[in-house]
PDB file of C-alpha atoms in Angstrom:
ATOM      1  CA  ALA A   8       8.810  -9.535  15.620  1.00 85.00           C
ATOM      2  CA  GLY A   9       7.098  -8.062  18.579  1.00 87.00           C
ATOM      3  CA  ASP A  10       7.553  -4.208  18.095  1.00 90.00           C
ATOM      4  CA  VAL A  11       8.656  -1.544  15.495  1.00 89.00           C
ATOM      5  CA  ASP A  12      12.229  -1.880  16.241  1.00 90.00           C
ATOM      6  CA  THR A  13      12.590  -4.832  15.619  1.00 92.00           C
ATOM      7  CA  LEU A  14      10.834  -5.148  12.368  1.00 92.00           C
ATOM      8  CA  ARG A  15      13.722  -2.264  11.713  1.00 90.00           C
ATOM      9  CA  TRP A  16      16.336  -4.419  12.820  1.00 91.00           C
ATOM     10  CA  ILE A  17      14.741  -6.935  10.337  1.00 89.00           C
ATOM     11  CA  ALA A  18      14.300  -4.682   7.198  1.00 88.00           C
ATOM     12  CA  PRO A  19      17.462  -3.810   6.014  1.00 84.00           C
ATOM     13  CA  ARG A  20      18.222  -8.015   6.340  1.00 87.00           C
ATOM     14  CA  ILE A  21      15.850  -8.217   3.845  1.00 85.00           C
ATOM     15  CA  ALA A  22      17.719  -6.564   1.247  1.00 81.00           C
ATOM     16  CA  ARG A  23      21.111  -8.028   1.769  1.00 86.00           C
ATOM     17  CA  LEU A  24      19.225 -11.467   1.054  1.00 87.00           C
ATOM     18  CA  ALA A  25      18.283  -9.953  -1.976  1.00 82.00           C
ATOM     19  CA  VAL A  26      22.044  -9.267  -3.266  1.00 83.00           C
ATOM     20  CA  GLN A  27      23.741 -12.202  -1.524  1.00 88.00           C
ATOM     21  CA  LEU A  28      20.454 -14.351  -4.509  1.00 87.00           C
ATOM     22  CA  LEU A  29      21.648 -11.576  -7.263  1.00 83.00           C
ATOM     23  CA  GLY A  30      25.091 -12.481  -6.221  1.00 87.00           C
ATOM     24  CA  GLN A  31      24.467 -16.204  -6.686  1.00 90.00           C
ATOM     25  CA  GLY A  32      22.753 -16.084  -9.972  1.00 88.00           C
ATOM     26  CA  VAL A  33      19.376 -16.506  -9.301  1.00 85.00           C
ATOM     27  CA  GLN A  34      17.018 -15.066 -11.469  1.00 85.00           C
ATOM     28  CA  SER A  35      15.985 -11.230 -11.166  1.00 79.00           C
ATOM     29  CA  ARG A  36      12.288 -12.004 -11.691  1.00 82.00           C
ATOM     30  CA  GLN A  37      12.469 -14.791  -8.302  1.00 85.00           C
ATOM     31  CA  VAL A  38      14.474 -12.478  -6.485  1.00 85.00           C
ATOM     32  CA  THR A  39      11.812  -9.251  -6.688  1.00 82.00           C
ATOM     33  CA  ASP A  40       9.233 -11.704  -5.994  1.00 84.00           C
ATOM     34  CA  LEU A  41      10.870 -13.016  -2.903  1.00 86.00           C
ATOM     35  CA  ILE A  42      11.340  -9.274  -1.964  1.00 84.00           C
ATOM     36  CA  SER A  43       7.977  -8.608  -2.792  1.00 84.00           C
ATOM     37  CA  ARG A  44       6.465 -11.605  -0.292  1.00 88.00           C
ATOM     38  CA  LEU A  45       8.903 -10.270   3.031  1.00 89.00           C
ATOM     39  CA  ASN A  46       8.356  -7.017   2.599  1.00 88.00           C
ATOM     40  CA  ASP A  47       4.797  -7.435   2.217  1.00 91.00           C
ATOM     41  CA  VAL A  48       4.810 -10.094   5.469  1.00 93.00           C
ATOM     42  CA  LEU A  49       7.121  -7.224   7.260  1.00 93.00           C
ATOM     43  CA  THR A  50       4.171  -4.610   6.278  1.00 95.00           C
ATOM     44  CA  VAL A  51       1.474  -6.619   7.361  1.00 96.00           C
ATOM     45  CA  ARG A  52       3.378  -7.376  10.657  1.00 97.00           C
ATOM     46  CA  LEU A  53       4.117  -3.587  11.335  1.00 97.00           C
ATOM     47  CA  LEU A  54       0.313  -2.750  10.630  1.00 97.00           C
ATOM     48  CA  GLN A  55      -1.146  -5.220  13.253  1.00 97.00           C
ATOM     49  CA  LEU A  56       1.009  -3.292  15.831  1.00 97.00           C
ATOM     50  CA  GLU A  57       0.322  -0.182  14.360  1.00 97.00           C
ATOM     51  CA  ALA A  58      -3.237  -1.396  14.568  1.00 97.00           C
ATOM     52  CA  VAL A  59      -3.684  -2.589  18.038  1.00 96.00           C
ATOM     53  CA  ARG A  60      -1.603   1.386  18.631  1.00 95.00           C
ATOM     54  CA  HIS A  61      -3.837   3.611  17.459  1.00 96.00           C
ATOM     55  CA  GLY A  62      -7.254   1.060  18.042  1.00 95.00           C
ATOM     56  CA  VAL A  63      -8.139   0.329  14.661  1.00 95.00           C
ATOM     57  CA  ASP A  64     -10.584  -2.629  13.533  1.00 95.00           C
ATOM     58  CA  LEU A  65      -8.594  -3.251   9.822  1.00 95.00           C
ATOM     59  CA  ALA A  66     -11.132  -5.446   8.984  1.00 94.00           C
ATOM     60  CA  HIS A  67     -13.449  -2.134   8.067  1.00 95.00           C
ATOM     61  CA  ALA A  68     -10.341  -0.762   6.254  1.00 97.00           C
ATOM     62  CA  CYS A  69      -7.659  -2.385   3.675  1.00 98.00           C
ATOM     63  CA  TRP A  70      -4.256  -1.237   3.135  1.00 98.00           C
ATOM     64  CA  LEU A  71      -3.387  -0.935  -0.627  1.00 97.00           C
ATOM     65  CA  ALA A  72       0.186  -1.617  -1.521  1.00 93.00           C
ATOM     66  CA  LEU A  73       0.462   0.142  -5.776  1.00 91.00           C
ATOM     67  CA  GLY A  74       2.769   0.696  -7.925  1.00 82.00           C
ATOM     68  CA  SER A  75       5.769  -1.679  -7.964  1.00 75.00           C
ATOM     69  CA  GLU A  76       5.017  -3.266  -4.720  1.00 80.00           C
ATOM     70  CA  GLY A  77       1.196  -3.314  -5.888  1.00 79.00           C
ATOM     71  CA  ARG A  78       2.653  -5.822  -9.382  1.00 79.00           C
ATOM     72  CA  SER A  79       4.830  -7.802  -6.839  1.00 73.00           C
ATOM     73  CA  GLU A  80       8.182  -5.693  -9.020  1.00 70.00           C
ATOM     74  CA  GLN A  81      10.218  -4.516  -5.476  1.00 65.00           C
ATOM     75  CA  THR A  82      13.723  -3.897  -5.854  1.00 64.00           C
ATOM     76  CA  ILE A  83      16.210  -3.488  -3.202  1.00 63.00           C
ATOM     77  CA  ALA A  84      16.260   0.195  -3.145  1.00 64.00           C
ATOM     78  CA  THR A  85      12.153   0.951  -2.939  1.00 75.00           C
ATOM     79  CA  ASP A  86      10.298   3.688  -1.709  1.00 81.00           C
ATOM     80  CA  GLN A  87       6.487   3.505  -0.194  1.00 88.00           C
ATOM     81  CA  ASP A  88       3.442   3.494  -2.267  1.00 91.00           C
ATOM     82  CA  ASN A  89       0.556   2.939  -0.351  1.00 95.00           C
ATOM     83  CA  ALA A  90      -2.977   3.624  -0.351  1.00 97.00           C
ATOM     84  CA  LEU A  91      -6.292   2.758   2.844  1.00 98.00           C
ATOM     85  CA  ILE A  92      -9.468   2.249   1.765  1.00 98.00           C
ATOM     86  CA  LEU A  93     -11.778   2.595   4.664  1.00 97.00           C
ATOM     87  CA  SER A  94     -15.178   0.819   4.267  1.00 96.00           C
ATOM     88  CA  ASP A  95     -18.607   3.479   3.455  1.00 95.00           C
ATOM     89  CA  GLY A  96     -20.344   4.876   6.925  1.00 89.00           C
ATOM     90  CA  ALA A  97     -16.863   5.953   7.981  1.00 92.00           C
ATOM     91  CA  ASP A  98     -17.726   8.952  10.702  1.00 93.00           C
ATOM     92  CA  ALA A  99     -15.231  12.210  10.992  1.00 92.00           C
ATOM     93  CA  GLY A 100     -13.904  10.965  13.946  1.00 93.00           C
ATOM     94  CA  SER A 101     -12.783   7.150  12.492  1.00 95.00           C
ATOM     95  CA  ARG A 102     -11.998   8.843   9.668  1.00 95.00           C
ATOM     96  CA  GLU A 103      -8.996  10.815  11.339  1.00 96.00           C
ATOM     97  CA  THR A 104      -8.317   8.040  13.495  1.00 97.00           C
ATOM     98  CA  TYR A 105      -7.225   5.974  10.313  1.00 97.00           C
ATOM     99  CA  ALA A 106      -5.618   9.236   8.633  1.00 97.00           C
ATOM    100  CA  ARG A 107      -3.620   9.112  11.969  1.00 97.00           C
ATOM    101  CA  PHE A 108      -2.869   5.560  11.929  1.00 98.00           C
ATOM    102  CA  ALA A 109      -1.770   5.240   7.901  1.00 98.00           C
ATOM    103  CA  ARG A 110       0.689   8.741   8.776  1.00 98.00           C
ATOM    104  CA  SER A 111       2.147   6.349  11.517  1.00 97.00           C
ATOM    105  CA  VAL A 112       2.548   3.160   9.489  1.00 98.00           C
ATOM    106  CA  ASN A 113       4.176   5.757   6.277  1.00 97.00           C
ATOM    107  CA  GLU A 114       6.826   6.907   9.399  1.00 97.00           C
ATOM    108  CA  SER A 115       7.270   3.522  10.772  1.00 96.00           C
ATOM    109  CA  LEU A 116       7.854   1.877   7.195  1.00 95.00           C
ATOM    110  CA  ASP A 117      10.216   4.714   6.829  1.00 94.00           C
ATOM    111  CA  ALA A 118      12.242   3.842   9.593  1.00 93.00           C
ATOM    112  CA  CYS A 119      12.458   0.524   8.476  1.00 92.00           C
ATOM    113  CA  GLY A 120      13.891   1.517   5.323  1.00 89.00           C
ATOM    114  CA  PHE A 121      11.237   1.885   3.292  1.00 90.00           C
ATOM    115  CA  PRO A 122      11.662   6.310   2.384  1.00 92.00           C
ATOM    116  CA  LEU A 123       8.447   8.074   2.327  1.00 94.00           C
ATOM    117  CA  CYS A 124       7.005   8.592  -1.496  1.00 91.00           C
ATOM    118  CA  ARG A 125       8.524  11.877  -2.625  1.00 89.00           C
ATOM    119  CA  GLY A 126       4.895  12.344  -4.942  1.00 87.00           C
ATOM    120  CA  GLY A 127       3.040  11.717  -1.801  1.00 90.00           C
ATOM    121  CA  ILE A 128       1.485   8.315  -2.891  1.00 91.00           C
ATOM    122  CA  MET A 129       0.956   7.623   0.672  1.00 95.00           C
ATOM    123  CA  ALA A 130      -2.186   5.901   3.283  1.00 97.00           C
ATOM    124  CA  GLY A 131      -0.874   9.227   4.881  1.00 96.00           C
ATOM    125  CA  SER A 132      -0.894  11.664   2.517  1.00 94.00           C
ATOM    126  CA  PRO A 133      -3.895  14.024   2.456  1.00 89.00           C
ATOM    127  CA  GLY A 134      -5.993  12.164  -0.439  1.00 91.00           C
ATOM    128  CA  GLY A 135      -4.086   8.534   0.140  1.00 95.00           C
ATOM    129  CA  CYS A 136      -6.698   7.255   3.066  1.00 97.00           C
ATOM    130  CA  ALA A 137     -10.880   7.226   1.606  1.00 96.00           C
ATOM    131  CA  THR A 138     -13.566   5.384   2.040  1.00 97.00           C
ATOM    132  CA  LEU A 139     -14.946   3.233  -0.958  1.00 97.00           C
ATOM    133  CA  SER A 140     -17.397   4.960  -2.629  1.00 97.00           C
ATOM    134  CA  GLU A 141     -14.421   8.207  -2.353  1.00 96.00           C
ATOM    135  CA  TRP A 142     -11.953   5.977  -4.275  1.00 96.00           C
ATOM    136  CA  ARG A 143     -14.726   4.716  -6.688  1.00 95.00           C
ATOM    137  CA  SER A 144     -15.882   8.172  -7.566  1.00 94.00           C
ATOM    138  CA  ARG A 145     -11.218   9.281  -8.063  1.00 92.00           C
ATOM    139  CA  PHE A 146     -11.501   6.466 -10.443  1.00 91.00           C
ATOM    140  CA  ALA A 147     -14.676   6.994 -12.336  1.00 91.00           C
ATOM    141  CA  ARG A 148     -13.349  10.626 -13.043  1.00 89.00           C
ATOM    142  CA  TRP A 149      -9.639   9.240 -13.864  1.00 87.00           C
ATOM    143  CA  MET A 150     -10.937   7.273 -16.739  1.00 85.00           C
ATOM    144  CA  ASP A 151     -13.989   8.975 -17.749  1.00 85.00           C
ATOM    145  CA  ARG A 152     -12.055  12.446 -17.976  1.00 82.00           C
ATOM    146  CA  GLY A 153      -8.960  11.111 -19.908  1.00 76.00           C
ATOM    147  CA  ALA A 154      -6.561  14.245 -19.763  1.00 84.00           C
ATOM    148  CA  PRO A 155      -3.076  13.559 -19.235  1.00 85.00           C
ATOM    149  CA  GLU A 156      -3.513  14.562 -15.844  1.00 83.00           C
ATOM    150  CA  ASP A 157      -6.120  12.159 -14.985  1.00 81.00           C
ATOM    151  CA  VAL A 158      -4.161   9.311 -17.012  1.00 80.00           C
ATOM    152  CA  LEU A 159      -1.162   9.405 -14.811  1.00 80.00           C
ATOM    153  CA  GLN A 160      -3.214   9.217 -11.749  1.00 79.00           C
ATOM    154  CA  ALA A 161      -5.245   6.636 -13.174  1.00 78.00           C
ATOM    155  CA  SER A 162      -1.982   4.420 -13.913  1.00 78.00           C
ATOM    156  CA  VAL A 163      -0.576   5.645 -10.403  1.00 79.00           C
ATOM    157  CA  TYR A 164      -2.845   3.735  -8.538  1.00 85.00           C
ATOM    158  CA  LEU A 165      -4.494   1.037 -10.981  1.00 85.00           C
ATOM    159  CA  ASP A 166      -1.933  -1.270  -9.805  1.00 86.00           C
ATOM    160  CA  PHE A 167      -3.685  -1.532  -6.630  1.00 93.00           C
ATOM    161  CA  ARG A 168      -3.286  -4.966  -4.161  1.00 93.00           C
ATOM    162  CA  ALA A 169      -4.857  -5.676  -1.226  1.00 96.00           C
ATOM    163  CA  ILE A 170      -1.861  -6.209   1.891  1.00 96.00           C
ATOM    164  CA  ALA A 171      -4.020  -6.552   4.800  1.00 97.00           C
ATOM    165  CA  GLY A 172      -7.549  -5.922   6.776  1.00 97.00           C
ATOM    166  CA  GLY A 173     -11.021  -5.904   4.456  1.00 96.00           C
ATOM    167  CA  ALA A 174      -9.375  -7.539   1.265  1.00 97.00           C
ATOM    168  CA  HIS A 175     -13.325  -7.570  -0.197  1.00 97.00           C
ATOM    169  CA  LEU A 176     -12.843  -3.785  -0.213  1.00 97.00           C
ATOM    170  CA  ALA A 177     -10.318  -3.538  -2.497  1.00 97.00           C
ATOM    171  CA  SER A 178     -12.032  -6.963  -4.379  1.00 96.00           C
ATOM    172  CA  ARG A 179     -15.051  -4.590  -5.254  1.00 96.00           C
ATOM    173  CA  LEU A 180     -13.049  -0.958  -6.229  1.00 96.00           C
ATOM    174  CA  ARG A 181     -11.003  -3.787  -8.606  1.00 94.00           C
ATOM    175  CA  ASP A 182     -14.695  -4.517  -9.481  1.00 93.00           C
ATOM    176  CA  ASP A 183     -15.615  -0.971 -10.199  1.00 92.00           C
ATOM    177  CA  VAL A 184     -13.040  -0.419 -12.428  1.00 89.00           C
ATOM    178  CA  VAL A 185     -12.546  -2.768 -14.318  1.00 87.00           C
ATOM    179  CA  GLY A 186     -16.373  -3.450 -15.111  1.00 87.00           C
ATOM    180  CA  ARG A 187     -16.036   1.177 -15.739  1.00 81.00           C
ATOM    181  CA  ALA A 188     -13.018  -0.356 -18.013  1.00 78.00           C
ATOM    182  CA  ARG A 189     -15.241  -2.477 -20.121  1.00 76.00           C
ATOM    183  CA  VAL A 190     -17.788   0.217 -21.161  1.00 69.00           C
ATOM    184  CA  THR A 191     -15.139   3.191 -21.658  1.00 57.00           C
TER     185      THR A 191
END
């Protein structure tokens, strides 16, 4: 797809394909795997288009899928749950550029039929775009304190999966979270 309008045209066809497959008796787990994979491909292309438009280099950031998308368990009607990890050392100007990029991606995903998360768990929401060190600190706080609201926050984000960009950032965060879980 060469533009967001084409992706808007493609997105509802993914849902229709899923309905057809379910109607033909394909097992629901296979359908959710397929939906997740096709939605990933659409999201990656959208991220590429928006990165060019905003002048961002995805090698210095990693777009994360969270929740059901992070677990590759998307259903036909799914909202957005995503986040963005920035490389440590991102200055204020680049942070704002990436935040604008993330908001634009969230809006474009909404236009493609992936509603904005009512809880604000999106890369373009306040707090959804942070450096690797900031994400590490958040997880440490959630895991160390263990209050009900901390457990809820951690559970929303723990199913993260790299979709596009510097996957090494997500790997480093995962290693840190798993290491911290073993200690606590």
